[in-house]
Coordinates of C-alpha atoms and ligand atoms in Angstrom, one line a residue:
I14 CA 7.7 22.6 36.8
K15 CA 4.2 21.3 36.3
I16 CA 2.1 20.6 39.3
K17 CA -0.1 17.5 39.2
I18 CA -3.5 18.2 40.6
T19 CA -4.8 15.3 42.6
E20 CA -7.5 17.0 44.7
I21 CA -10.3 18.8 42.8
P22 CA -12.2 21.3 44.9
I23 CA -15.7 20.1 44.4
P24 CA -18.3 19.0 46.9
V25 CA -18.9 15.5 45.3
G26 CA -16.7 12.6 44.5
F27 CA -14.6 12.3 41.4
A28 CA -13.5 8.9 40.1
P29 CA -13.7 6.8 36.9
A30 CA -16.0 4.5 38.8
F31 CA -18.8 7.1 38.6
E32 CA -18.8 6.9 34.8
G33 CA -21.5 4.3 34.5
E34 CA -23.8 6.1 36.8
R35 CA -27.0 7.3 35.2
V36 CA -29.0 10.3 36.5
R37 CA -32.6 9.3 35.9
K38 CA -35.5 11.7 35.6
D39 CA -36.6 11.3 39.1
D40 CA -33.2 11.9 40.6
M41 CA -32.4 14.8 38.3
F42 CA -32.2 18.4 39.4
A43 CA -30.9 20.2 36.3
E44 CA -30.8 19.2 32.6
F45 CA -29.0 20.8 29.6
G46 CA -29.3 19.8 26.0
G47 CA -30.5 16.3 24.9
G48 CA -32.8 17.9 22.4
R49 CA -34.5 20.0 25.1
T50 CA -32.3 23.0 25.3
T51 CA -29.3 24.1 23.2
A52 CA -26.1 22.7 24.7
W53 CA -22.6 22.6 23.2
E54 CA -19.0 22.3 24.2
L55 CA -15.8 23.4 22.6
V56 CA -12.1 23.2 23.3
R57 CA -10.1 25.9 21.5
K58 CA -6.5 26.8 21.2
R59 CA -5.8 30.3 22.2
D60 CA -2.6 32.5 22.6
L61 CA -1.0 32.6 26.0
S62 CA -2.1 36.3 26.3
E63 CA -5.7 35.3 25.8
V64 CA -5.9 32.7 28.6
E65 CA -5.9 33.5 32.3
D66 CA -4.9 30.3 34.0
H67 CA -7.6 28.8 36.2
K68 CA -10.1 31.5 35.4
I69 CA -13.6 29.9 35.7
E70 CA -16.4 32.2 34.6
L71 CA -20.1 31.6 34.6
I72 CA -22.2 33.8 32.3
G73 CA -25.9 33.5 33.0
P74 CA -27.9 32.0 35.8
D75 CA -26.6 29.1 38.0
I76 CA -28.7 26.1 38.8
D77 CA -29.8 27.4 42.2
T78 CA -32.0 30.0 40.3
L79 CA -34.1 27.1 39.0
G80 CA -36.3 26.9 42.1
P81 CA -36.7 24.0 44.5
D82 CA -37.6 21.5 41.8
G83 CA -34.8 22.3 39.4
G84 CA -35.3 22.5 35.6
K85 CA -33.6 23.0 32.3
L86 CA -31.1 25.5 31.1
P87 CA -29.2 26.1 27.8
L88 CA -25.4 25.5 28.2
A89 CA -22.1 26.2 26.5
I90 CA -18.8 25.0 27.9
I91 CA -15.8 26.6 26.4
V92 CA -12.3 25.4 27.4
D93 CA -9.6 27.7 26.3
V94 CA -6.1 26.1 26.2
A95 CA -2.8 27.9 25.6
G96 CA 0.6 26.4 25.5
K97 CA 3.6 26.4 23.2
N98 CA 3.0 22.8 22.1
M99 CA -0.7 23.2 21.7
Q100 CA -2.0 22.5 18.2
E101 CA -5.5 22.9 16.7
D102 CA -5.4 19.2 15.9
F103 CA -5.5 18.5 19.6
E104 CA -8.7 20.5 20.2
P105 CA -11.1 17.6 19.3
V106 CA -9.0 15.1 21.3
M107 CA -9.3 17.2 24.4
E108 CA -12.9 18.1 23.7
R109 CA -13.8 14.4 23.7
R110 CA -12.4 14.1 27.3
I111 CA -15.1 16.6 28.5
H112 CA -17.4 13.6 28.2
Y113 CA -15.2 11.4 30.4
F114 CA -14.2 14.1 33.0
T115 CA -17.8 15.2 33.6
N116 CA -19.0 11.7 33.8
Y117 CA -16.3 10.9 36.4
T118 CA -18.0 13.5 38.6
E119 CA -20.5 12.0 41.1
G120 CA -24.0 13.0 40.2
V121 CA -23.2 14.3 36.8
M122 CA -24.1 12.5 33.6
H123 CA -22.8 13.5 30.2
I124 CA -23.9 12.1 26.8
G125 CA -23.1 13.3 23.3
Q126 CA -20.5 15.8 22.1
R127 CA -20.2 19.1 20.1
D128 CA -23.6 20.7 19.8
I129 CA -25.5 17.6 20.8
A130 CA -24.2 17.5 24.3
W131 CA -26.6 16.4 27.0
I132 CA -25.8 16.9 30.7
R133 CA -27.8 16.1 33.9
I134 CA -27.0 17.0 37.4
S135 CA -28.6 15.0 40.2
K136 CA -30.6 16.3 43.2
S137 CA -28.1 14.8 45.6
A138 CA -25.1 16.6 43.9
Y139 CA -27.1 19.8 44.0
E140 CA -27.9 19.3 47.7
A141 CA -24.2 18.7 48.4
G142 CA -23.5 22.1 47.0
F143 CA -22.5 21.3 43.4
R144 CA -22.8 24.3 41.1
L145 CA -21.9 25.0 37.5
K146 CA -18.5 26.4 38.4
H147 CA -17.5 23.0 39.7
I148 CA -17.7 21.6 36.1
G149 CA -15.1 24.2 35.4
E150 CA -13.0 23.1 38.3
V151 CA -13.1 19.5 37.1
L152 CA -12.3 20.4 33.5
Y153 CA -9.5 22.7 34.6
A154 CA -7.8 20.2 36.8
K155 CA -8.2 17.2 34.5
M156 CA -7.1 19.0 31.3
L157 CA -3.9 20.1 33.0
D158 CA -3.5 16.7 34.6
E159 CA -3.8 14.7 31.4
F160 CA -2.5 17.2 28.9
G161 CA 0.2 18.8 30.9
S162 CA 2.6 18.4 28.1
I163 CA 0.6 20.7 25.8
A164 CA -1.5 22.9 28.1
D165 CA 0.3 25.6 30.0
R166 CA -2.8 27.6 30.8
V167 CA -6.5 26.6 30.9
Q168 CA -9.6 28.7 31.4
V169 CA -13.2 27.6 31.4
T170 CA -16.2 29.6 30.4
I171 CA -19.6 28.3 31.2
I172 CA -22.6 30.1 29.7
T173 CA -26.3 29.6 30.5
D174 CA -27.6 32.8 29.0
K175 CA -29.8 31.6 26.2
E176 CA -29.0 34.4 23.7
K177 CA -25.3 34.1 24.2
V178 CA -25.3 30.3 24.0
E179 CA -27.1 30.5 20.7
E180 CA -25.1 33.4 19.3
L181 CA -21.7 31.8 20.1
L182 CA -22.8 28.5 18.7
E183 CA -23.2 30.1 15.3
E184 CA -20.3 32.5 15.5
V185 CA -17.7 30.4 17.3
A186 CA -18.5 26.8 17.8
R187 CA -20.1 25.7 14.5
P188 CA -17.4 27.2 12.3
R189 CA -14.8 25.3 14.2
Y190 CA -16.7 22.0 14.0
E191 CA -17.1 22.6 10.3
A192 CA -13.4 23.4 9.8
R193 CA -12.5 20.2 11.5
D194 CA -14.8 18.2 9.2
A195 CA -13.4 19.9 6.2
R196 CA -9.9 18.9 7.0
L197 CA -11.0 15.3 6.8
A198 CA -13.2 15.6 3.8
G199 CA -10.5 14.8 1.2
L200 CA -9.3 11.6 2.8
T201 CA -10.5 8.2 1.8
D202 CA -9.8 4.8 3.4
E203 CA -7.8 3.8 0.3
S204 CA -5.6 6.9 0.5
V205 CA -4.0 6.1 3.9
D206 CA -2.0 3.1 4.9
T207 CA -2.9 3.2 8.6
F208 CA -6.2 3.0 10.5
Y209 CA -6.5 3.5 14.3
S210 CA -8.2 1.5 17.0
C211 CA -9.8 3.4 19.9
L212 CA -10.2 1.9 23.3
L213 CA -11.5 4.9 25.2
C214 CA -14.9 3.2 25.8
Q215 CA -13.5 0.1 27.3
S216 CA -14.0 1.7 30.7
F217 CA -17.6 0.7 30.5
A218 CA -17.7 -1.7 27.5
P219 CA -14.6 -3.8 28.2
A220 CA -14.7 -5.8 24.9
H221 CA -15.4 -2.8 22.7
V222 CA -12.9 -1.7 20.1
C223 CA -13.6 1.1 17.6
I224 CA -11.8 0.9 14.3
V225 CA -11.5 4.5 13.1
T226 CA -10.8 5.2 9.4
P227 CA -10.9 8.4 7.3
E228 CA -14.3 7.4 6.0
R229 CA -15.6 6.0 9.3
L230 CA -15.4 8.0 12.4
G231 CA -15.8 6.5 15.9
L232 CA -19.4 5.7 16.7
C233 CA -19.5 8.4 19.4
G234 CA -19.1 10.9 16.5
A235 CA -16.3 12.6 18.4
V236 CA -13.2 10.7 17.2
S237 CA -12.3 11.1 13.5
W238 CA -9.3 9.5 11.9
L239 CA -7.4 12.8 12.3
D240 CA -8.4 12.9 16.0
A241 CA -7.2 9.3 16.5
K242 CA -4.0 10.2 14.9
A243 CA -3.5 13.3 17.1
T244 CA -4.4 11.2 20.2
Y245 CA -1.6 8.8 19.2
E246 CA 0.8 11.7 18.6
L247 CA 0.0 13.1 22.0
D248 CA 0.4 9.8 23.8
S249 CA 2.0 6.9 22.0
T250 CA 0.8 4.4 24.7
G251 CA -2.7 6.0 24.9
P252 CA -6.2 4.9 23.8
C253 CA -5.7 5.2 20.1
Q254 CA -3.2 3.0 18.4
P255 CA -2.2 2.8 14.7
I256 CA -3.1 -0.3 12.7
V257 CA -0.9 -0.7 9.6
K258 CA -3.5 -1.9 7.1
G259 CA -1.5 -4.4 5.1
E260 CA -3.3 -6.6 2.7
C261 CA -7.1 -6.3 2.4
E262 CA -9.0 -9.6 2.6
D263 CA -12.3 -8.3 1.3
E264 CA -12.6 -4.8 -0.1
V265 CA -16.4 -4.8 -0.2
K266 CA -17.1 -6.0 3.3
G267 CA -14.1 -4.2 4.7
S268 CA -12.0 -7.0 6.1
W269 CA -8.3 -6.8 7.0
E270 CA -6.2 -9.4 8.8
S271 CA -4.5 -6.6 10.6
I272 CA -7.8 -5.3 12.0
N273 CA -9.0 -8.8 13.1
K274 CA -5.7 -9.3 14.9
R275 CA -5.9 -6.0 16.7
V276 CA -9.6 -6.5 17.6
A277 CA -8.9 -10.0 18.9
E278 CA -6.0 -8.8 21.1
Q279 CA -7.8 -5.7 22.4
S280 CA -11.1 -7.3 23.0
H281 CA -9.3 -10.1 24.9
G282 CA -10.6 -12.7 22.5
A283 CA -14.2 -11.6 22.7
T284 CA -14.3 -10.5 19.1
T285 CA -12.1 -12.1 16.5
K286 CA -13.5 -10.9 13.2
V287 CA -14.9 -7.5 12.2
N288 CA -16.1 -6.3 8.8
I289 CA -16.1 -2.5 8.9
Y290 CA -18.3 -1.9 5.8
T291 CA -21.3 -4.1 6.6
I292 CA -23.9 -4.6 9.3
M293 CA -24.9 -8.1 8.2
E294 CA -21.9 -10.2 9.0
D295 CA -19.4 -9.6 11.9
P296 CA -20.2 -5.9 12.1
M297 CA -18.2 -3.7 14.4
T298 CA -19.1 -3.8 18.1
S299 CA -21.1 -1.0 19.7
C300 CA -20.2 0.4 23.1
G301 CA -22.9 2.6 24.4
C302 CA -22.2 6.1 23.3
F303 CA -23.1 5.8 19.6
E304 CA -24.9 8.8 18.2
C305 CA -27.2 6.7 16.1
I306 CA -28.3 3.1 15.6
C307 CA -29.2 1.6 12.3
G308 CA -31.2 -1.6 12.1
I309 CA -32.9 -3.7 9.5
M310 CA -36.5 -3.2 8.7
P311 CA -37.4 -6.5 7.0
E312 CA -40.7 -5.2 5.6
A313 CA -38.9 -2.6 3.6
N314 CA -35.8 -4.5 2.6
G315 CA -33.8 -1.7 4.1
V316 CA -32.6 -0.1 7.3
I317 CA -33.9 2.6 9.6
I318 CA -31.6 5.0 11.5
V319 CA -32.5 6.5 14.8
N320 CA -30.6 9.1 16.7
R321 CA -30.2 9.4 20.4
E322 CA -32.2 12.7 20.6
Y323 CA -35.3 11.1 19.2
H324 CA -37.5 10.0 22.0
G325 CA -40.4 8.5 20.0
M326 CA -41.1 5.1 18.5
T327 CA -39.4 3.7 15.4
P328 CA -40.9 1.4 12.7
L329 CA -39.0 -1.5 14.4
G330 CA -41.4 -1.3 17.3
M331 CA -38.6 -0.1 19.6
T332 CA -37.3 3.3 20.8
F333 CA -33.7 4.4 20.6
G334 CA -33.3 3.3 24.3
E335 CA -34.7 -0.1 23.6
L336 CA -32.6 -0.6 20.5
A337 CA -29.5 0.6 22.4
S338 CA -30.0 -1.9 25.2
T339 CA -29.8 -4.8 22.7
T340 CA -27.1 -3.3 20.5
G341 CA -24.7 -1.8 23.0
G342 CA -22.3 -3.2 25.5
G343 CA -19.4 -4.1 23.2
V344 CA -20.9 -7.0 21.4
Q345 CA -21.6 -7.7 17.7
T346 CA -25.2 -7.7 16.8
P347 CA -25.6 -8.5 13.1
G348 CA -28.4 -6.5 11.5
F349 CA -27.9 -3.7 14.1
M350 CA -25.1 -1.3 14.6
G351 CA -24.2 1.9 16.5
H352 CA -22.6 4.6 14.5
G353 CA -21.8 8.3 14.3
R354 CA -24.1 10.8 12.5
Q355 CA -21.5 11.7 10.0
F356 CA -21.0 8.1 8.9
I357 CA -24.4 8.1 7.3
T358 CA -23.3 10.1 4.3
S359 CA -19.9 8.4 4.0
K360 CA -19.4 6.3 0.9
K361 CA -18.5 3.4 3.2
F362 CA -21.8 3.4 5.1
L363 CA -23.4 0.0 4.5
Y364 CA -21.0 -0.3 1.6
A365 CA -21.4 -4.0 1.3
D366 CA -25.1 -3.9 1.9
G367 CA -26.2 -1.5 -0.8
G368 CA -25.1 1.8 0.7
L369 CA -27.2 4.8 1.5
A370 CA -30.0 3.6 -0.9
R371 CA -30.9 1.1 1.9
V372 CA -32.0 3.8 4.3
V373 CA -35.8 4.0 4.4
W374 CA -36.6 5.9 7.6
M375 CA -35.0 8.3 10.0
P376 CA -36.3 10.9 12.4
K377 CA -37.1 14.3 10.9
E378 CA -34.6 16.1 13.0
L379 CA -31.7 13.9 11.9
K380 CA -32.8 14.0 8.3
E381 CA -32.9 17.8 8.4
A382 CA -29.5 18.1 10.2
L383 CA -27.9 16.1 7.4
K384 CA -30.1 17.5 4.6
E385 CA -27.4 19.1 2.4
K386 CA -25.1 16.1 2.6
L387 CA -28.0 13.6 2.0
I388 CA -29.0 15.5 -1.1
E389 CA -25.5 15.6 -2.4
R390 CA -24.9 11.8 -1.7
G391 CA -28.3 11.1 -3.3
K392 CA -27.1 12.7 -6.5
E393 CA -23.8 10.8 -6.3
I394 CA -25.7 7.5 -6.2
G395 CA -27.8 8.6 -9.1
I396 CA -31.1 9.2 -7.2
E397 CA -31.9 12.8 -7.7
N398 CA -34.6 13.2 -5.0
F399 CA -33.4 10.5 -2.6
Y400 CA -33.7 12.9 0.3
D401 CA -37.5 13.1 -0.2
M402 CA -37.8 9.3 -0.4
I403 CA -36.6 8.8 3.2
A404 CA -39.6 8.4 5.5
D405 CA -39.8 10.0 8.9
E406 CA -42.1 10.0 11.9
E407 CA -44.5 12.2 10.1
V408 CA -45.0 9.5 7.4
G409 CA -45.5 7.2 10.4
V410 CA -43.9 4.6 12.7
E411 CA -46.1 1.8 11.7
P412 CA -44.4 -0.6 9.2
D413 CA -47.4 -0.5 6.9
A414 CA -47.6 3.2 6.7
V415 CA -43.8 3.4 6.0
V416 CA -44.0 0.7 3.2
E417 CA -47.0 2.4 1.6
F418 CA -45.0 5.6 1.5
L419 CA -41.9 3.9 0.1
T420 CA -43.9 2.3 -2.6
K421 CA -45.6 5.5 -3.5
V422 CA -42.2 7.3 -3.9
G423 CA -40.5 4.4 -5.6
H424 CA -37.8 4.0 -2.9
P425 CA -34.9 2.0 -4.3
A426 CA -34.6 -0.4 -1.3
L427 CA -37.8 -2.1 -2.3
S428 CA -36.3 -3.5 -5.5
M429 CA -32.8 -4.1 -4.3
D430 CA -31.4 -7.6 -3.6
P431 CA -32.9 -9.1 -0.5
M432 CA -31.0 -8.2 2.6
F433 CA -30.9 -11.8 3.7
Ligands
LIG17 FE1 -13.3 5.9 21.0 FE2 -15.2 4.5 19.8 FE3 -15.5 5.3 22.4 FE4 -15.5 7.1 20.4 S1 -17.0 5.4 20.7 S2 -14.4 7.3 22.3 S3 -14.1 6.2 19.0 S4 -14.0 3.8 21.6
LIG18 ZN1 -18.4 4.6 23.4

């Protein structure tokens, strides 16, 4: 018999209503990740013998060692799940819920996923007695509550010891992230007959519908086509629903009648047409948790991409935050679009708009994180040194400086068809 846990033993409130709550700098006591410290999260399948149910362990200092003004710590959250119906395919599905469950906690803000997680704990939560083990209590209770059919035992390990966080990231977490990506690598949009819609973000962007395909993951970066499929297998009435593709209306822009119908239904009529391979005309809506935003830079006849972790200015004269406030909320914004990091090197990225060759600028960190794949895709599109042609903040954030650089390196966007 499974016991449904309704009360979670934590000193602050817990409800979906807290999801939209932001923890601003001035209200913040502790911060993890967000480009400031290493922070990652992982759900992994283990054998029953390896999991002690309800064990919650903290390795490293808790937040009350930070002193009266609080501060930053590295963080790893490992949720070990055992159960006879548990499959590796379900790991990323459960891992995505870490985002929701921590956000439902009063005074806790969670952004990102995998090794770009970003968590803040507010001063008032700290004063109420909230400590790191409470994150474990929340995750323990909610994982069993929502995934009771597959999880028999759950244990949570929270690590703040810097060396350990970094060591296990390389040894345990990254290999698992990579293995998941590799499982997806051989799949193309053409090779499947079903896409999926994801509605998880409707809790704060009520008209937002993600269309998830093998070559286009959810814009949070945390829901691949395989994950959406597993989510549906876990719960056939859940947030991810299959869309049988049927006949394609426009292979270049990426338009299907089946998608339009689904989006119209699930956005309650707010969006009736979506082209999944372009940002120019009826692009997919953006919720709020996109990893990156790409937007047109008219002077360069191309696009820039900026990731959430980059706090500086972009050549569009706006920061990530400023761009996010005009792009997000579940509306279509032609010329701008939220998307996952991995989508950038997909063949379907800007497919109708000229593809990867349109990308003229991105922050150095993002460029380096994608380096190998960008070099590989550059070769595929016949531009040997494309990686080196992409400007970054070191080239500049003034449009003039960027264009001067692009001209010097002979960036292909400058001579492509006008974007409008
Ligand atoms: Fe689902 Fe899209 Fe939200 Fe990711 S961003 S959780 S794919 S709706
Ligand atoms: Zn979202």
